[in-house]
PDB file of C-alpha atoms in Angstrom:
ATOM      1  CA  MET F1012      -0.023  -0.003   0.005  1.00  0.00           C
ATOM      2  CA  ASN F1013       2.791   2.390   0.916  1.00  0.00           C
ATOM      3  CA  THR F1014       4.630   1.743  -2.374  1.00  0.00           C
ATOM      4  CA  THR F1015       1.591   2.237  -4.570  1.00  0.00           C
ATOM      5  CA  LEU F1016       0.329   5.368  -2.810  1.00  0.00           C
ATOM      6  CA  GLU F1017       3.822   6.770  -3.015  1.00  0.00           C
ATOM      7  CA  THR F1018       3.778   6.654  -6.808  1.00  0.00           C
ATOM      8  CA  GLY F1019       0.652   8.817  -6.831  1.00  0.00           C
ATOM      9  CA  LEU F1020      -2.831   8.352  -8.171  1.00  0.00           C
ATOM     10  CA  SER F1021      -5.075  10.628 -10.213  1.00  0.00           C
ATOM     11  CA  THR F1022      -6.867  11.535  -6.986  1.00  0.00           C
ATOM     12  CA  SER F1023      -3.644  12.543  -5.278  1.00  0.00           C
ATOM     13  CA  GLY F1024      -3.271  16.132  -4.166  1.00  0.00           C
ATOM     14  CA  TYR F1025      -6.809  17.502  -4.145  1.00  0.00           C
ATOM     15  CA  LEU F1026      -6.997  17.957  -0.418  1.00  0.00           C
ATOM     16  CA  THR F1027      -3.923  20.232  -0.346  1.00  0.00           C
ATOM     17  CA  SER F1028      -4.341  21.792  -3.752  1.00  0.00           C
ATOM     18  CA  GLN F1029      -5.416  25.332  -4.152  1.00  0.00           C
ATOM     19  CA  SER F1030      -7.486  24.457  -7.213  1.00  0.00           C
ATOM     20  CA  LYS F1031     -11.241  24.040  -6.858  1.00  0.00           C
ATOM     21  CA  THR F1032     -12.973  20.659  -7.112  1.00  0.00           C
ATOM     22  CA  ASN F1033     -16.516  22.018  -7.227  1.00  0.00           C
ATOM     23  CA  GLY F1034     -17.254  20.392  -3.859  1.00  0.00           C
ATOM     24  CA  SER F1035     -16.957  16.936  -5.291  1.00  0.00           C
ATOM     25  CA  ILE F1036     -14.518  14.110  -4.472  1.00  0.00           C
ATOM     26  CA  PRO F1037     -12.470  13.017  -7.498  1.00  0.00           C
ATOM     27  CA  LYS F1038     -12.648   9.333  -8.431  1.00  0.00           C
ATOM     28  CA  PRO F1039      -9.613   7.438  -9.688  1.00  0.00           C
ATOM     29  CA  ALA F1040      -9.563   6.315 -13.269  1.00  0.00           C
ATOM     30  CA  GLU F1041     -11.024   2.931 -14.120  1.00  0.00           C
ATOM     31  CA  GLY F1042      -8.553   0.132 -13.315  1.00  0.00           C
ATOM     32  CA  GLU F1043      -6.171   2.527 -11.576  1.00  0.00           C
ATOM     33  CA  VAL F1044      -6.773   0.965  -8.122  1.00  0.00           C
ATOM     34  CA  SER F1045      -6.019  -2.759  -7.933  1.00  0.00           C
ATOM     35  CA  GLU F1046      -8.096  -5.077  -5.777  1.00  0.00           C
ATOM     36  CA  ALA F1047      -5.031  -5.652  -3.562  1.00  0.00           C
ATOM     37  CA  LEU F1048      -4.573  -1.908  -3.010  1.00  0.00           C
ATOM     38  CA  TRP F1049      -8.234  -1.390  -2.272  1.00  0.00           C
ATOM     39  CA  TYR F1050      -8.317  -4.231   0.188  1.00  0.00           C
ATOM     40  CA  ALA F1051      -5.247  -2.864   1.978  1.00  0.00           C
ATOM     41  CA  CYS F1052      -6.757   0.632   2.123  1.00  0.00           C
ATOM     42  CA  ARG F1053     -10.060  -0.691   3.593  1.00  0.00           C
ATOM     43  CA  PHE F1054      -8.774  -3.163   6.078  1.00  0.00           C
ATOM     44  CA  TRP F1055      -5.332  -2.164   7.311  1.00  0.00           C
ATOM     45  CA  PRO F1056      -6.854  -0.540  10.457  1.00  0.00           C
ATOM     46  CA  ASP F1057      -8.335  -3.925  11.392  1.00  0.00           C
ATOM     47  CA  HIS F1058      -5.051  -5.764  10.927  1.00  0.00           C
ATOM     48  CA  VAL F1059      -3.077  -3.465  13.132  1.00  0.00           C
ATOM     49  CA  GLY F1060      -5.782  -2.755  15.652  1.00  0.00           C
ATOM     50  CA  ASP F1061      -4.230  -4.770  18.512  1.00  0.00           C
ATOM     51  CA  ASP F1062      -0.984  -4.327  20.355  1.00  0.00           C
ATOM     52  CA  ASP F1063       0.552  -7.636  19.278  1.00  0.00           C
ATOM     53  CA  ARG F1064       0.298  -6.827  15.608  1.00  0.00           C
ATOM     54  CA  LEU F1065       1.067  -3.176  16.031  1.00  0.00           C
ATOM     55  CA  SER F1066       4.415  -3.800  17.717  1.00  0.00           C
ATOM     56  CA  GLY F1067       5.700  -5.574  14.627  1.00  0.00           C
ATOM     57  CA  VAL F1068       4.855  -2.919  12.059  1.00  0.00           C
ATOM     58  CA  GLN F1069       5.461   0.418  13.802  1.00  0.00           C
ATOM     59  CA  ASP F1070       8.178   1.489  11.388  1.00  0.00           C
ATOM     60  CA  VAL F1071       6.028   0.774   8.390  1.00  0.00           C
ATOM     61  CA  LEU F1072       3.072   2.623   9.930  1.00  0.00           C
ATOM     62  CA  ALA F1073       5.273   5.533  10.858  1.00  0.00           C
ATOM     63  CA  ASP F1074       6.366   5.760   7.144  1.00  0.00           C
ATOM     64  CA  PHE F1075       2.643   5.613   6.140  1.00  0.00           C
ATOM     65  CA  LEU F1076       1.592   8.347   8.512  1.00  0.00           C
ATOM     66  CA  GLU F1077       4.474  10.653   7.557  1.00  0.00           C
ATOM     67  CA  ARG F1078       4.215  10.214   3.817  1.00  0.00           C
ATOM     68  CA  ASN F1079       1.027   8.669   2.599  1.00  0.00           C
ATOM     69  CA  LEU F1080      -1.815   9.459   5.078  1.00  0.00           C
ATOM     70  CA  VAL F1081      -3.200  12.315   3.017  1.00  0.00           C
ATOM     71  CA  ARG F1082      -3.136  10.169  -0.197  1.00  0.00           C
ATOM     72  CA  TRP F1083      -5.060   7.481   1.700  1.00  0.00           C
ATOM     73  CA  LEU F1084      -7.568  10.007   2.975  1.00  0.00           C
ATOM     74  CA  GLU F1085      -8.072  11.187  -0.587  1.00  0.00           C
ATOM     75  CA  LEU F1086      -8.579   7.694  -2.024  1.00  0.00           C
ATOM     76  CA  VAL F1087     -10.916   6.018   0.409  1.00  0.00           C
ATOM     77  CA  PRO F1088     -13.769   8.546   0.322  1.00  0.00           C
ATOM     78  CA  SER F1089     -13.778   8.392  -3.509  1.00  0.00           C
ATOM     79  CA  TYR F1090     -15.419   4.957  -3.107  1.00  0.00           C
ATOM     80  CA  GLY F1091     -17.817   6.213  -0.446  1.00  0.00           C
ATOM     81  CA  GLU F1092     -15.885   4.518   2.422  1.00  0.00           C
ATOM     82  CA  TYR F1093     -14.848   5.886   5.806  1.00  0.00           C
ATOM     83  CA  ARG F1094     -12.528   4.409   8.370  1.00  0.00           C
ATOM     84  CA  ASP F1095     -11.947   5.765  11.879  1.00  0.00           C
ATOM     85  CA  ILE F1096      -8.256   5.380  12.643  1.00  0.00           C
ATOM     86  CA  THR F1097      -8.139   7.634  15.686  1.00  0.00           C
ATOM     87  CA  HIS F1098      -7.163   4.862  18.011  1.00  0.00           C
ATOM     88  CA  ILE F1099      -4.320   3.750  15.842  1.00  0.00           C
ATOM     89  CA  TRP F1100      -3.167   7.306  15.120  1.00  0.00           C
ATOM     90  CA  ARG F1101      -2.709   7.951  18.842  1.00  0.00           C
ATOM     91  CA  ARG F1102      -0.461   4.955  19.249  1.00  0.00           C
ATOM     92  CA  VAL F1103       1.591   4.825  16.063  1.00  0.00           C
ATOM     93  CA  GLU F1104       2.128   8.471  15.022  1.00  0.00           C
ATOM     94  CA  ALA F1105       5.776   8.605  13.917  1.00  0.00           C
ATOM     95  CA  VAL F1106       6.602  11.461  16.158  1.00  0.00           C
ATOM     96  CA  GLU F1107       5.471   9.588  19.240  1.00  0.00           C
ATOM     97  CA  ILE F1108       7.259   6.427  18.179  1.00  0.00           C
ATOM     98  CA  TYR F1109      10.607   8.206  17.857  1.00  0.00           C
ATOM     99  CA  ARG F1110       9.897  10.282  21.004  1.00  0.00           C
ATOM    100  CA  ALA F1111       9.462   7.095  23.030  1.00  0.00           C
ATOM    101  CA  ARG F1112      12.538   5.494  21.542  1.00  0.00           C
ATOM    102  CA  ALA F1113      14.582   8.690  22.104  1.00  0.00           C
ATOM    103  CA  GLU F1114      13.834   8.587  25.815  1.00  0.00           C
ATOM    104  CA  GLY F1115      15.805   5.324  26.076  1.00  0.00           C
ATOM    105  CA  ASP F1116      18.504   6.148  23.512  1.00  0.00           C
ATOM    106  CA  PRO F1117      18.601   9.860  22.524  1.00  0.00           C
ATOM    107  CA  GLU F1118      21.813   9.562  20.532  1.00  0.00           C
ATOM    108  CA  GLN F1119      20.334   6.899  18.340  1.00  0.00           C
ATOM    109  CA  TYR F1120      16.822   8.185  17.849  1.00  0.00           C
ATOM    110  CA  GLU F1121      16.608  11.929  18.430  1.00  0.00           C
ATOM    111  CA  ARG F1122      17.707  12.818  14.917  1.00  0.00           C
ATOM    112  CA  SER F1123      14.914  10.659  13.574  1.00  0.00           C
ATOM    113  CA  LEU F1124      12.536  12.347  15.961  1.00  0.00           C
ATOM    114  CA  ALA F1125      13.637  15.763  14.686  1.00  0.00           C
ATOM    115  CA  LEU F1126      13.067  14.680  11.083  1.00  0.00           C
ATOM    116  CA  SER F1127       9.577  13.356  11.960  1.00  0.00           C
ATOM    117  CA  LEU F1128       8.780  16.671  13.636  1.00  0.00           C
ATOM    118  CA  GLU F1129       9.968  18.591  10.504  1.00  0.00           C
ATOM    119  CA  GLU F1130       7.790  16.451   8.276  1.00  0.00           C
ATOM    120  CA  LYS F1131       4.839  16.747  10.628  1.00  0.00           C
ATOM    121  CA  SER F1132       5.242  20.527  10.663  1.00  0.00           C
ATOM    122  CA  TRP F1133       5.206  20.628   6.917  1.00  0.00           C
ATOM    123  CA  SER F1134       2.076  18.481   6.779  1.00  0.00           C
ATOM    124  CA  SER F1135       0.313  20.650   9.378  1.00  0.00           C
ATOM    125  CA  LYS F1136       1.181  23.727   7.333  1.00  0.00           C
ATOM    126  CA  GLN F1137      -0.269  22.122   4.175  1.00  0.00           C
ATOM    127  CA  LEU F1138      -3.494  21.365   6.056  1.00  0.00           C
ATOM    128  CA  GLY F1139      -3.740  24.922   7.372  1.00  0.00           C
ATOM    129  CA  ASP F1140      -2.910  24.107  11.019  1.00  0.00           C
ATOM    130  CA  LEU F1141      -0.375  26.898  11.248  1.00  0.00           C
ATOM    131  CA  GLU F1142       0.020  27.043  15.044  1.00  0.00           C
ATOM    132  CA  ASN F1143       0.691  23.333  15.310  1.00  0.00           C
ATOM    133  CA  ALA F1144       3.070  23.600  12.398  1.00  0.00           C
ATOM    134  CA  LEU F1145       5.010  26.253  14.314  1.00  0.00           C
ATOM    135  CA  ASP F1146       5.041  24.410  17.577  1.00  0.00           C
ATOM    136  CA  THR F1147       6.281  21.219  15.942  1.00  0.00           C
ATOM    137  CA  ILE F1148       9.135  22.874  14.076  1.00  0.00           C
ATOM    138  CA  GLN F1149      10.198  24.679  17.249  1.00  0.00           C
ATOM    139  CA  GLN F1150      10.625  21.225  18.865  1.00  0.00           C
ATOM    140  CA  ALA F1151      12.674  20.102  15.867  1.00  0.00           C
ATOM    141  CA  VAL F1152      14.963  23.095  16.076  1.00  0.00           C
ATOM    142  CA  ASN F1153      15.596  22.504  19.775  1.00  0.00           C
ATOM    143  CA  ILE F1154      16.746  19.011  19.043  1.00  0.00           C
ATOM    144  CA  ARG F1155      18.834  20.046  16.060  1.00  0.00           C
ATOM    145  CA  ARG F1156      20.463  22.711  18.135  1.00  0.00           C
ATOM    146  CA  ARG F1157      21.591  20.237  20.772  1.00  0.00           C
ATOM    147  CA  PHE F1158      23.273  18.095  18.121  1.00  0.00           C
ATOM    148  CA  ALA F1159      24.717  21.043  16.313  1.00  0.00           C
ATOM    149  CA  SER F1160      26.565  22.105  19.448  1.00  0.00           C
ATOM    150  CA  HIS F1161      28.839  19.155  18.838  1.00  0.00           C
ATOM    151  CA  GLY F1162      30.028  20.892  15.722  1.00  0.00           C
ATOM    152  CA  SER F1163      29.682  18.329  12.959  1.00  0.00           C
ATOM    153  CA  LEU F1164      28.897  19.704   9.511  1.00  0.00           C
ATOM    154  CA  ALA F1165      25.936  17.385   8.979  1.00  0.00           C
ATOM    155  CA  ASP F1166      24.295  18.500  12.221  1.00  0.00           C
ATOM    156  CA  LEU F1167      24.956  22.173  11.503  1.00  0.00           C
ATOM    157  CA  ALA F1168      23.382  21.714   8.077  1.00  0.00           C
ATOM    158  CA  CYS F1169      20.271  20.052   9.636  1.00  0.00           C
ATOM    159  CA  LEU F1170      19.981  22.924  12.095  1.00  0.00           C
ATOM    160  CA  ALA F1171      20.266  25.500   9.311  1.00  0.00           C
ATOM    161  CA  LYS F1172      17.479  23.707   7.345  1.00  0.00           C
ATOM    162  CA  SER F1173      15.208  23.571  10.415  1.00  0.00           C
ATOM    163  CA  LEU F1174      15.829  27.283  11.091  1.00  0.00           C
ATOM    164  CA  SER F1175      14.789  28.016   7.505  1.00  0.00           C
ATOM    165  CA  SER F1176      11.538  26.196   8.128  1.00  0.00           C
ATOM    166  CA  LEU F1177      11.080  27.894  11.518  1.00  0.00           C
ATOM    167  CA  GLY F1178      11.427  31.295   9.818  1.00  0.00           C
ATOM    168  CA  SER F1179       8.772  30.341   7.331  1.00  0.00           C
ATOM    169  CA  ARG F1180       6.396  29.065  10.015  1.00  0.00           C
ATOM    170  CA  TYR F1181       6.806  32.301  12.076  1.00  0.00           C
ATOM    171  CA  GLY F1182       6.044  34.269   8.929  1.00  0.00           C
ATOM    172  CA  ASP F1183       2.889  32.200   8.316  1.00  0.00           C
ATOM    173  CA  VAL F1184       1.430  33.371  11.639  1.00  0.00           C
ATOM    174  CA  GLY F1185       2.544  36.969  11.307  1.00  0.00           C
ATOM    175  CA  ARG F1186       5.418  36.852  13.825  1.00  0.00           C
ATOM    176  CA  HIS F1187       7.870  38.610  11.529  1.00  0.00           C
ATOM    177  CA  VAL F1188      10.404  39.578  14.166  1.00  0.00           C
ATOM    178  CA  GLU F1189      10.932  35.951  15.153  1.00  0.00           C
ATOM    179  CA  ALA F1190      10.886  34.981  11.455  1.00  0.00           C
ATOM    180  CA  LEU F1191      13.704  37.447  10.810  1.00  0.00           C
ATOM    181  CA  ALA F1192      15.787  36.157  13.709  1.00  0.00           C
ATOM    182  CA  ALA F1193      15.412  32.527  12.592  1.00  0.00           C
ATOM    183  CA  ALA F1194      16.225  33.272   9.005  1.00  0.00           C
ATOM    184  CA  GLN F1195      19.262  35.331  10.003  1.00  0.00           C
ATOM    185  CA  GLU F1196      20.656  32.582  12.159  1.00  0.00           C
ATOM    186  CA  GLY F1197      20.100  30.100   9.314  1.00  0.00           C
ATOM    187  CA  VAL F1198      21.883  32.413   6.909  1.00  0.00           C
ATOM    188  CA  GLU F1199      24.919  32.686   9.235  1.00  0.00           C
ATOM    189  CA  LEU F1200      25.071  28.905   9.500  1.00  0.00           C
ATOM    190  CA  TYR F1201      24.923  28.402   5.711  1.00  0.00           C
ATOM    191  CA  GLU F1202      27.638  31.001   5.243  1.00  0.00           C
ATOM    192  CA  LYS F1203      29.933  28.989   7.540  1.00  0.00           C
ATOM    193  CA  LEU F1204      29.018  25.732   5.815  1.00  0.00           C
ATOM    194  CA  ALA F1205      29.557  27.247   2.336  1.00  0.00           C
ATOM    195  CA  GLU F1206      33.057  28.207   3.312  1.00  0.00           C
ATOM    196  CA  VAL F1207      33.813  24.509   3.793  1.00  0.00           C
ATOM    197  CA  GLU F1208      31.671  22.981   1.027  1.00  0.00           C
ATOM    198  CA  ARG F1209      30.518  25.760  -1.209  1.00  0.00           C
ATOM    199  CA  ASN F1210      28.946  23.607  -3.947  1.00  0.00           C
ATOM    200  CA  VAL F1211      26.810  21.779  -1.449  1.00  0.00           C
ATOM    201  CA  TYR F1212      25.432  24.712   0.612  1.00  0.00           C
ATOM    202  CA  VAL F1213      25.506  27.844  -1.465  1.00  0.00           C
ATOM    203  CA  VAL F1214      22.158  27.034  -3.145  1.00  0.00           C
ATOM    204  CA  GLU F1215      20.442  26.730   0.250  1.00  0.00           C
ATOM    205  CA  LEU F1216      22.073  29.998   1.298  1.00  0.00           C
ATOM    206  CA  GLU F1217      20.668  31.715  -1.765  1.00  0.00           C
ATOM    207  CA  LYS F1218      17.201  30.450  -0.999  1.00  0.00           C
ATOM    208  CA  LEU F1219      17.347  31.571   2.591  1.00  0.00           C
ATOM    209  CA  LEU F1220      18.551  35.022   1.589  1.00  0.00           C
ATOM    210  CA  HIS F1221      15.258  35.373  -0.312  1.00  0.00           C
ATOM    211  CA  THR F1222      13.377  34.453   2.886  1.00  0.00           C
ATOM    212  CA  LEU F1223      15.430  36.908   4.944  1.00  0.00           C
ATOM    213  CA  SER F1224      14.663  39.616   2.378  1.00  0.00           C
ATOM    214  CA  ILE F1225      10.886  38.934   2.832  1.00  0.00           C
ATOM    215  CA  SER F1226      11.181  39.165   6.611  1.00  0.00           C
ATOM    216  CA  HIS F1227      12.956  42.549   6.394  1.00  0.00           C
ATOM    217  CA  ASN F1228      10.277  43.745   3.985  1.00  0.00           C
ATOM    218  CA  GLU F1229       7.438  42.652   6.317  1.00  0.00           C
ATOM    219  CA  LEU F1230       9.060  44.724   9.065  1.00  0.00           C
ATOM    220  CA  GLY F1231       9.350  47.796   6.846  1.00  0.00           C
ATOM    221  CA  GLN F1232      13.161  47.438   6.662  1.00  0.00           C
ATOM    222  CA  LEU F1233      13.296  48.142   2.991  1.00  0.00           C
ATOM    223  CA  LYS F1234      17.010  48.925   2.733  1.00  0.00           C
ATOM    224  CA  GLN F1235      17.949  45.629   4.356  1.00  0.00           C
ATOM    225  CA  SER F1236      15.416  43.787   2.276  1.00  0.00           C
ATOM    226  CA  LEU F1237      16.905  45.176  -0.916  1.00  0.00           C
ATOM    227  CA  GLU F1238      20.435  44.331   0.230  1.00  0.00           C
ATOM    228  CA  MET F1239      19.468  40.693   0.883  1.00  0.00           C
ATOM    229  CA  ILE F1240      17.671  40.217  -2.433  1.00  0.00           C
ATOM    230  CA  GLN F1241      20.544  41.828  -4.314  1.00  0.00           C
ATOM    231  CA  ARG F1242      22.937  39.447  -2.641  1.00  0.00           C
ATOM    232  CA  ALA F1243      20.735  36.507  -3.469  1.00  0.00           C
ATOM    233  CA  VAL F1244      20.469  37.584  -7.102  1.00  0.00           C
ATOM    234  CA  GLU F1245      24.253  38.020  -7.429  1.00  0.00           C
ATOM    235  CA  MET F1246      24.798  34.636  -5.849  1.00  0.00           C
ATOM    236  CA  GLY F1247      22.323  33.056  -8.294  1.00  0.00           C
ATOM    237  CA  ARG F1248      24.074  34.731 -11.204  1.00  0.00           C
ATOM    238  CA  GLN F1249      27.477  33.351 -10.042  1.00  0.00           C
ATOM    239  CA  LEU F1250      25.990  29.850  -9.750  1.00  0.00           C
ATOM    240  CA  ALA F1251      24.588  30.069 -13.234  1.00  0.00           C
ATOM    241  CA  ASN F1252      27.888  31.285 -14.664  1.00  0.00           C
ATOM    242  CA  GLU F1253      29.785  28.494 -12.890  1.00  0.00           C
ATOM    243  CA  LYS F1254      27.328  25.926 -14.223  1.00  0.00           C
ATOM    244  CA  SER F1255      27.702  27.325 -17.726  1.00  0.00           C
ATOM    245  CA  GLU F1256      31.491  27.212 -17.525  1.00  0.00           C
ATOM    246  CA  MET F1257      31.326  23.649 -16.245  1.00  0.00           C
ATOM    247  CA  ASN F1258      29.112  22.615 -19.184  1.00  0.00           C
ATOM    248  CA  VAL F1259      31.470  24.238 -21.673  1.00  0.00           C
ATOM    249  CA  SER F1260      34.440  22.513 -19.965  1.00  0.00           C
ATOM    250  CA  GLU F1261      32.712  19.120 -20.258  1.00  0.00           C
ATOM    251  CA  LEU F1262      31.877  19.673 -23.905  1.00  0.00           C
ATOM    252  CA  ALA F1263      35.535  20.565 -24.610  1.00  0.00           C
TER     253      ALA F1263
END
């Protein structure tokens, strides 16, 4: 079920799309949904409804809840079906799985917890739950910050990415001062990372400069906003030139 939903169906995306569906639920094309997929979509809550079965498939369910829950919610109603999965959701939500594991072995599982929190924040944002999206990404940033204090490039990069998301979530709820601070911290981290591995991190730095420019603009700091966007444009131009030169070199 996970694999098939991951590839996408013709019904995929209408819950989070900005386009109108005239109040109707789209139906998949004839033959698009196999009997095996439809069986799995209807009855998986029954198969994992008890603790013995649940304990053996937690990782698979965590993956489903993180990546394919919305696709499942789009498909099942198109056939006039409804399944209550509240009891399962409470027990197998990926964030809670990794949170429980991290209590016993934080070094092993807290990074996975942070990733799950980041993905949950993005999903909450897509579904319009902006306050929950903000709260969740704040938790992720706190975890990323603890690991980044050790100084590894990978953990610093993860923190920078989380800070970028945090700035966006603050902006979504109109907290532009906090959005500016988060974006600024992220920019400073990407600047340090780009000094070590420019080709890897300069693109992310350019993107975050755009976000920083928006935050300055929202606060009426037009001069700073212009400076950031000019810097981002110049960086983008340099990247384009470098890519062009690389292509010419390869052709030669």
